[in-house]
Coordinates of C-alpha atoms and ligand atoms in Angstrom, one line a residue:
M1 CA 29.3 -31.0 14.4
S2 CA 28.1 -30.4 17.8
E3 CA 25.2 -32.2 19.9
T4 CA 22.9 -30.2 22.1
R5 CA 20.2 -31.4 24.4
T6 CA 17.3 -29.0 25.3
K7 CA 14.1 -29.0 26.6
C8 CA 12.4 -27.2 24.2
L9 CA 13.6 -26.8 20.5
I10 CA 11.6 -23.8 18.7
I11 CA 11.8 -23.8 14.7
G12 CA 11.3 -20.9 13.3
S13 CA 12.1 -17.0 14.0
G14 CA 9.0 -14.7 13.4
P15 CA 6.8 -13.3 16.0
A16 CA 5.4 -16.8 16.7
G17 CA 9.0 -18.3 17.4
Y18 CA 10.4 -15.2 19.3
T19 CA 7.5 -15.3 21.6
A20 CA 7.6 -18.6 22.4
A21 CA 11.2 -18.2 23.0
I22 CA 10.6 -15.4 25.7
Y23 CA 8.0 -17.5 27.4
A24 CA 9.7 -20.7 27.3
S25 CA 13.1 -18.8 28.6
R26 CA 11.3 -17.2 31.3
A27 CA 9.7 -20.7 32.4
N28 CA 13.4 -21.9 32.6
L29 CA 12.9 -24.4 29.6
S30 CA 16.2 -23.1 28.1
P31 CA 14.7 -23.0 24.6
T32 CA 16.8 -23.4 21.4
L33 CA 15.6 -21.5 18.6
L34 CA 16.6 -22.1 15.0
E35 CA 16.1 -18.8 13.0
G36 CA 16.0 -20.5 9.5
L37 CA 16.6 -18.9 6.3
Q38 CA 15.0 -15.4 7.0
P39 CA 15.9 -14.5 10.6
G40 CA 12.7 -12.5 11.7
G41 CA 10.3 -14.1 9.4
Q42 CA 8.0 -12.5 6.8
L43 CA 7.8 -9.1 8.9
T44 CA 11.2 -8.5 8.1
T45 CA 10.1 -7.8 4.2
T46 CA 7.3 -5.5 5.3
T47 CA 7.9 -1.7 5.9
E48 CA 6.0 0.0 8.5
V49 CA 4.0 -1.9 11.1
E50 CA 1.1 0.1 12.5
N51 CA -1.3 -2.6 13.8
F52 CA 1.0 -4.2 16.4
P53 CA -0.6 -3.0 19.8
G54 CA 1.9 -1.2 21.9
Y55 CA 3.6 0.9 19.0
P56 CA 1.4 4.1 19.1
D57 CA 3.5 5.6 16.2
G58 CA 4.2 2.5 14.4
I59 CA 7.4 0.4 13.9
T60 CA 9.3 -1.0 10.8
G61 CA 9.0 -4.8 10.6
P62 CA 12.8 -5.4 10.7
E63 CA 13.2 -3.3 13.9
M64 CA 9.8 -5.1 15.8
M65 CA 11.7 -8.5 15.2
E66 CA 15.0 -7.4 16.5
D67 CA 13.3 -6.2 19.5
M68 CA 11.4 -9.5 19.9
R69 CA 14.9 -11.2 19.3
R70 CA 16.4 -9.2 21.9
Q71 CA 13.7 -9.9 24.5
A72 CA 14.4 -13.5 24.0
E73 CA 18.1 -13.3 24.3
R74 CA 17.4 -11.1 27.4
F75 CA 16.0 -14.4 29.3
G76 CA 18.8 -16.9 27.8
A77 CA 17.4 -18.5 24.8
D78 CA 19.8 -20.1 22.9
L79 CA 19.2 -18.4 19.2
R80 CA 21.0 -19.9 16.4
S81 CA 21.2 -19.1 12.9
G82 CA 20.5 -22.2 10.6
I83 CA 17.8 -24.5 9.4
I84 CA 16.3 -27.6 10.6
T85 CA 16.9 -30.1 7.4
A86 CA 15.4 -33.3 9.0
I87 CA 13.4 -34.2 12.5
D88 CA 12.5 -37.3 13.8
L89 CA 9.2 -37.1 15.4
S90 CA 8.7 -40.7 15.7
K91 CA 10.2 -41.1 19.1
R92 CA 11.2 -39.1 22.2
P93 CA 13.4 -37.2 22.7
F94 CA 13.2 -36.1 19.1
V95 CA 16.4 -35.7 17.0
A96 CA 16.7 -32.9 14.8
T97 CA 19.5 -32.2 12.3
T98 CA 20.6 -28.8 11.1
D99 CA 22.0 -27.4 7.8
S100 CA 25.6 -27.3 9.3
G101 CA 25.3 -31.2 10.5
D102 CA 24.4 -30.5 14.1
T103 CA 22.0 -32.4 16.1
I104 CA 19.6 -31.5 18.5
I105 CA 17.6 -33.6 21.2
A106 CA 14.4 -32.1 22.1
D107 CA 12.2 -33.1 24.9
S108 CA 9.5 -31.0 23.0
V109 CA 9.4 -29.1 19.8
I110 CA 7.6 -26.1 18.8
I111 CA 7.0 -25.5 15.1
S112 CA 6.7 -22.0 13.8
T113 CA 8.2 -22.1 10.7
G114 CA 5.7 -19.8 9.1
A115 CA 4.3 -19.5 5.4
S116 CA 5.7 -17.8 2.4
A117 CA 3.3 -15.6 0.2
R118 CA 3.1 -16.8 -3.5
Y119 CA 4.6 -14.4 -6.1
L120 CA 3.9 -14.5 -9.8
G121 CA 7.7 -14.9 -10.3
L122 CA 7.8 -11.5 -12.3
P123 CA 11.4 -9.8 -11.7
D124 CA 9.6 -6.4 -11.3
E125 CA 8.2 -7.7 -8.0
D126 CA 11.4 -7.8 -6.5
K127 CA 12.2 -4.4 -7.9
Y128 CA 9.3 -2.8 -6.3
R129 CA 8.8 -4.9 -3.2
G130 CA 8.2 -2.7 -0.2
M131 CA 7.8 0.3 -2.7
G132 CA 4.4 -0.8 -4.2
V133 CA 4.5 -4.4 -4.3
S134 CA 3.0 -6.3 -1.2
A135 CA 1.3 -9.6 -0.1
C136 CA -0.6 -8.3 2.8
A137 CA -3.2 -5.7 2.3
T138 CA -4.0 -5.5 6.1
C139 CA -0.2 -4.7 6.9
D140 CA 0.2 -2.5 3.9
G141 CA -3.3 -1.1 2.8
F142 CA -3.1 2.0 5.0
F143 CA -0.3 3.4 3.0
Y144 CA -2.6 3.3 -0.3
R145 CA -5.4 5.7 1.0
K146 CA -7.0 7.7 -1.8
K147 CA -4.4 5.9 -4.3
R148 CA -5.1 3.3 -7.2
V149 CA -4.1 -0.4 -6.3
A150 CA -4.6 -3.9 -7.6
V151 CA -5.0 -7.2 -6.3
V152 CA -4.0 -10.4 -7.7
G153 CA -6.0 -13.6 -7.4
G154 CA -9.8 -14.7 -7.4
G155 CA -9.8 -16.6 -4.1
D156 CA -11.3 -15.7 -0.8
T157 CA -8.1 -13.7 0.0
A158 CA -8.0 -11.8 -2.9
C159 CA -11.6 -11.0 -2.3
E160 CA -11.1 -10.1 1.3
E161 CA -8.0 -8.0 0.3
A162 CA -9.8 -6.0 -2.2
L163 CA -12.8 -5.4 -0.1
Y164 CA -10.6 -4.2 2.8
L165 CA -8.6 -2.0 0.2
S166 CA -11.8 -0.5 -1.4
G167 CA -12.5 0.9 1.9
L168 CA -9.2 2.9 2.0
A169 CA -8.1 3.2 -2.0
E170 CA -10.0 5.4 -4.4
K171 CA -9.9 2.6 -7.0
V172 CA -9.1 -1.3 -6.8
Y173 CA -8.7 -3.3 -9.7
L174 CA -8.9 -7.4 -9.1
I175 CA -6.7 -8.9 -11.8
V176 CA -8.4 -12.5 -12.0
R177 CA -6.8 -14.8 -14.5
K178 CA -10.1 -17.1 -15.0
D179 CA -13.4 -15.9 -16.2
Y180 CA -14.7 -16.4 -12.9
L181 CA -14.0 -16.0 -9.3
R182 CA -13.0 -19.2 -7.2
A183 CA -14.1 -17.3 -3.6
S184 CA -17.2 -18.2 -2.0
K185 CA -20.4 -16.7 -3.4
V186 CA -20.9 -14.2 -0.5
M187 CA -17.4 -12.8 -1.0
Q188 CA -18.0 -12.5 -5.0
K189 CA -21.5 -10.6 -4.6
R190 CA -19.7 -8.3 -2.1
V191 CA -16.9 -7.7 -4.4
L192 CA -18.9 -7.6 -7.7
E193 CA -21.4 -5.0 -5.9
R194 CA -18.4 -2.8 -4.6
E195 CA -18.6 0.5 -6.6
N196 CA -14.8 1.2 -6.6
I197 CA -13.7 -2.2 -7.5
T198 CA -13.5 -3.4 -11.0
V199 CA -12.7 -6.7 -11.6
L200 CA -10.5 -7.7 -14.8
F201 CA -11.4 -11.1 -15.9
N202 CA -9.3 -13.3 -18.0
T203 CA -6.4 -11.0 -17.3
N204 CA -2.7 -11.9 -16.2
T205 CA -0.1 -9.5 -15.4
L206 CA 3.2 -8.8 -17.7
S207 CA 5.3 -6.4 -15.9
L208 CA 5.4 -3.5 -13.4
F209 CA 6.7 -0.1 -14.1
G210 CA 7.6 3.3 -12.5
E211 CA 10.3 5.4 -12.2
E212 CA 11.4 4.8 -8.6
V213 CA 7.8 3.7 -6.9
L214 CA 5.4 1.6 -8.5
E215 CA 3.5 3.7 -11.2
G216 CA 1.5 1.0 -13.3
A217 CA 1.2 -2.5 -14.5
K218 CA 1.1 -3.9 -17.8
L219 CA -1.6 -6.6 -18.4
V220 CA -2.9 -8.8 -20.8
E221 CA -6.6 -9.9 -21.4
F222 CA -7.2 -13.2 -23.3
K223 CA -3.6 -14.1 -23.6
G224 CA -2.9 -16.5 -26.5
T225 CA -6.2 -16.1 -28.2
E226 CA -7.6 -14.1 -31.1
R227 CA -9.0 -11.5 -28.7
E228 CA -5.7 -11.0 -27.1
Q229 CA -5.2 -7.1 -25.8
I230 CA -2.4 -5.6 -23.9
F231 CA -2.9 -2.7 -21.8
D232 CA -1.7 -0.5 -19.0
I233 CA -3.5 0.5 -15.7
A234 CA -2.3 3.3 -13.5
I235 CA -1.5 2.0 -10.3
D236 CA 0.5 2.9 -6.8
G237 CA 0.2 -0.4 -5.2
F238 CA 0.2 -4.2 -6.6
F239 CA -0.9 -6.7 -4.2
L240 CA -0.5 -10.4 -4.3
A241 CA -2.9 -12.6 -2.9
I242 CA -2.5 -15.9 -5.0
G243 CA -2.1 -18.1 -1.8
H244 CA 0.7 -18.8 0.6
K245 CA 2.8 -21.9 1.0
P246 CA 3.3 -23.2 4.7
N247 CA 6.7 -24.3 5.6
T248 CA 6.1 -27.9 6.5
D249 CA 8.0 -29.6 3.7
F250 CA 10.8 -30.6 6.3
L251 CA 8.3 -32.3 8.4
D252 CA 8.4 -35.1 5.9
G253 CA 4.8 -36.1 6.4
Q254 CA 5.0 -37.0 10.2
L255 CA 2.4 -34.7 11.4
R256 CA -1.1 -34.4 10.6
L257 CA -1.5 -31.8 7.8
D258 CA -4.6 -30.3 6.1
E259 CA -4.8 -30.5 2.4
G260 CA -3.0 -26.9 2.2
G261 CA -0.2 -28.4 3.9
Y262 CA -1.0 -26.4 7.1
I263 CA -0.2 -28.2 10.6
I264 CA -3.5 -29.2 12.2
T265 CA -3.7 -28.4 15.9
D266 CA -6.2 -29.4 18.7
P267 CA -8.9 -26.8 18.2
F268 CA -8.0 -25.3 22.0
T269 CA -4.6 -25.7 22.4
T270 CA -1.5 -25.7 20.1
A271 CA -0.8 -29.7 20.3
T272 CA -0.3 -31.2 17.0
S273 CA -1.0 -35.1 16.0
V274 CA 2.5 -36.0 17.9
E275 CA 2.6 -35.7 21.7
G276 CA 5.2 -33.1 22.7
V277 CA 5.0 -31.3 19.3
F278 CA 3.4 -28.1 19.2
A279 CA 2.8 -25.5 16.4
A280 CA 2.2 -21.7 16.4
G281 CA 2.0 -19.0 13.9
D282 CA 1.2 -18.6 10.4
V283 CA 2.1 -22.5 9.7
A284 CA -0.8 -24.0 11.7
D285 CA -2.9 -20.5 10.5
P286 CA -4.4 -20.4 6.9
R287 CA -6.9 -18.0 7.9
Y288 CA -5.6 -14.7 10.2
R289 CA -2.0 -14.7 9.7
Q290 CA -1.2 -11.4 11.4
A291 CA 1.9 -10.8 13.7
I292 CA -0.2 -10.4 16.8
S293 CA -2.1 -13.8 16.3
A294 CA 1.1 -15.4 15.6
A295 CA 2.7 -14.3 18.7
G296 CA 0.0 -15.2 20.8
T297 CA -0.2 -18.6 19.4
G298 CA 3.6 -18.5 20.3
C299 CA 2.9 -17.8 23.7
R300 CA 0.3 -20.6 24.0
A301 CA 2.7 -23.3 22.4
A302 CA 5.3 -22.3 25.1
L303 CA 2.8 -22.5 27.9
D304 CA 1.6 -26.0 26.5
A305 CA 5.3 -27.4 26.0
E306 CA 5.8 -26.2 29.6
R307 CA 2.9 -28.0 30.8
Y308 CA 3.3 -31.2 28.6
L309 CA 7.0 -31.2 30.3
L310 CA 5.8 -30.9 33.6
E311 CA 3.4 -33.8 33.1
H312 CA 6.4 -36.0 31.5
E313 CA 8.9 -35.1 34.0
S314 CA 11.0 -38.3 34.6
Ligands
NDP1 P1 -6.9 -19.9 -3.0 O1 -5.9 -21.0 -3.3 O2 -8.2 -20.1 -2.8 O3 -6.9 -18.9 -4.1 C1 -5.7 -18.5 -5.0 C2 -6.2 -17.6 -6.2 O4 -5.1 -17.2 -6.7 C3 -7.1 -18.3 -7.3 O5 -8.0 -17.6 -7.9 C4 -6.0 -18.8 -8.2 O6 -6.5 -18.8 -9.5 C5 -5.2 -17.4 -8.0 N1 -3.5 -18.0 -8.7 C6 -2.9 -18.7 -8.2 N2 -1.9 -18.9 -9.0 C7 -1.9 -17.7 -9.9 C8 -1.1 -17.1 -10.6 N3 0.3 -17.4 -11.1 N4 -1.5 -16.0 -11.5 C9 -2.7 -15.3 -11.3 N5 -3.7 -16.0 -10.4 C10 -3.0 -16.9 -9.7 O7 -6.1 -19.1 -1.9 P2 -6.5 -18.2 -0.7 O8 -5.4 -17.3 -0.3 O9 -7.5 -17.3 -1.4 O10 -7.4 -18.8 0.3 C11 -6.8 -20.2 0.6 C12 -7.9 -20.6 1.6 O11 -8.0 -19.7 2.8 C13 -9.1 -21.0 0.9 O12 -9.6 -22.5 1.3 C14 -10.0 -20.0 1.5 O13 -11.4 -20.4 1.1 C15 -9.5 -19.8 2.6 N6 -9.8 -18.4 3.1 C16 -11.1 -18.2 3.8 C17 -11.3 -16.9 4.1 C18 -12.6 -16.7 5.0 O14 -13.2 -17.7 5.1 N7 -13.1 -15.4 5.3 C19 -10.8 -15.4 4.0 C20 -9.4 -16.1 3.4 C21 -9.0 -17.3 3.0 P3 -7.3 -20.0 -10.1 O15 -8.6 -19.7 -9.6 O16 -7.3 -19.7 -11.5 O17 -6.5 -21.3 -9.7

């Protein structure tokens, strides 16, 4: 078990964390970054990334994250595998403990632990992940041009994803478990008026099928009632939009969070409710959730940490 002292501890290794590490290293903060359970974050589960500027021919998610990682390493960031299991933010310097029992003492902290898309929990979701199953229409929708897709969920995200996909795909099913949409009225109206979107109310997904790639879904309407009916739809893509869970449990209530568990930051900076602690990426962003916006806030968090350390230099 070791003890490390760092000017800047970065927790999480998606685009936000690695970008923060690149900037913090170049500012001579010698950051230590804990990569977490899924080094590279959510992007490592996507296939092609075509909307990150600078890659005119696209790049796979894992390759892009490996590039960012190497870029952070090149400037001397101390990248470590492992997760932070506990952190004391009540006094400075902050003291964090890793899953291997190591202690990291940090003058500033950048939290970039991301958010995890919720899945239904069907075994088929794993089977077809990256081959028809996705939790991000903006990332993967392009691959379903002129094809048939389904979106699961009845909130604003599901409606937004269905509308986005309806501009690309030939046909979009919106699978809603209740008899109403939870989304805002304006989004509901748009979805219901869009000709190539069919909303399947009172419907749940039982399973997915297909030889090698996804070919369809088995659905049930009015499950458990006299009107129960099981039927198949032919689809090439199945998009989950049933919410995200920000990875903030390890903070144990020490930072101000919104009702969804996302870290609340100052509107103009990445400062959190604790001085010296900054947040970047999806962990503080229920709205945009894009690699490019996460990288942008990672940059801002490193600049904020640098400024904070300058102002508090002893
Ligand atoms: P929400 O929690 O609002 O909606 C989740 C949806 O998924 C609900 O319809 C819910 O159904 C459904 N759902 C949850 N679990 C299951 C399940 N196991 N099976 C089937 N369906 C399920 O999440 P969103 O991501 O849509 O939105 C999060 C927040 O972000 C909201 O406050 C939203 O308003 C906001 N947002 C705003 C946008 C904007 O203003 N442009 C865009 C996107 C999001 P049920 O209704 O039955 O619980």
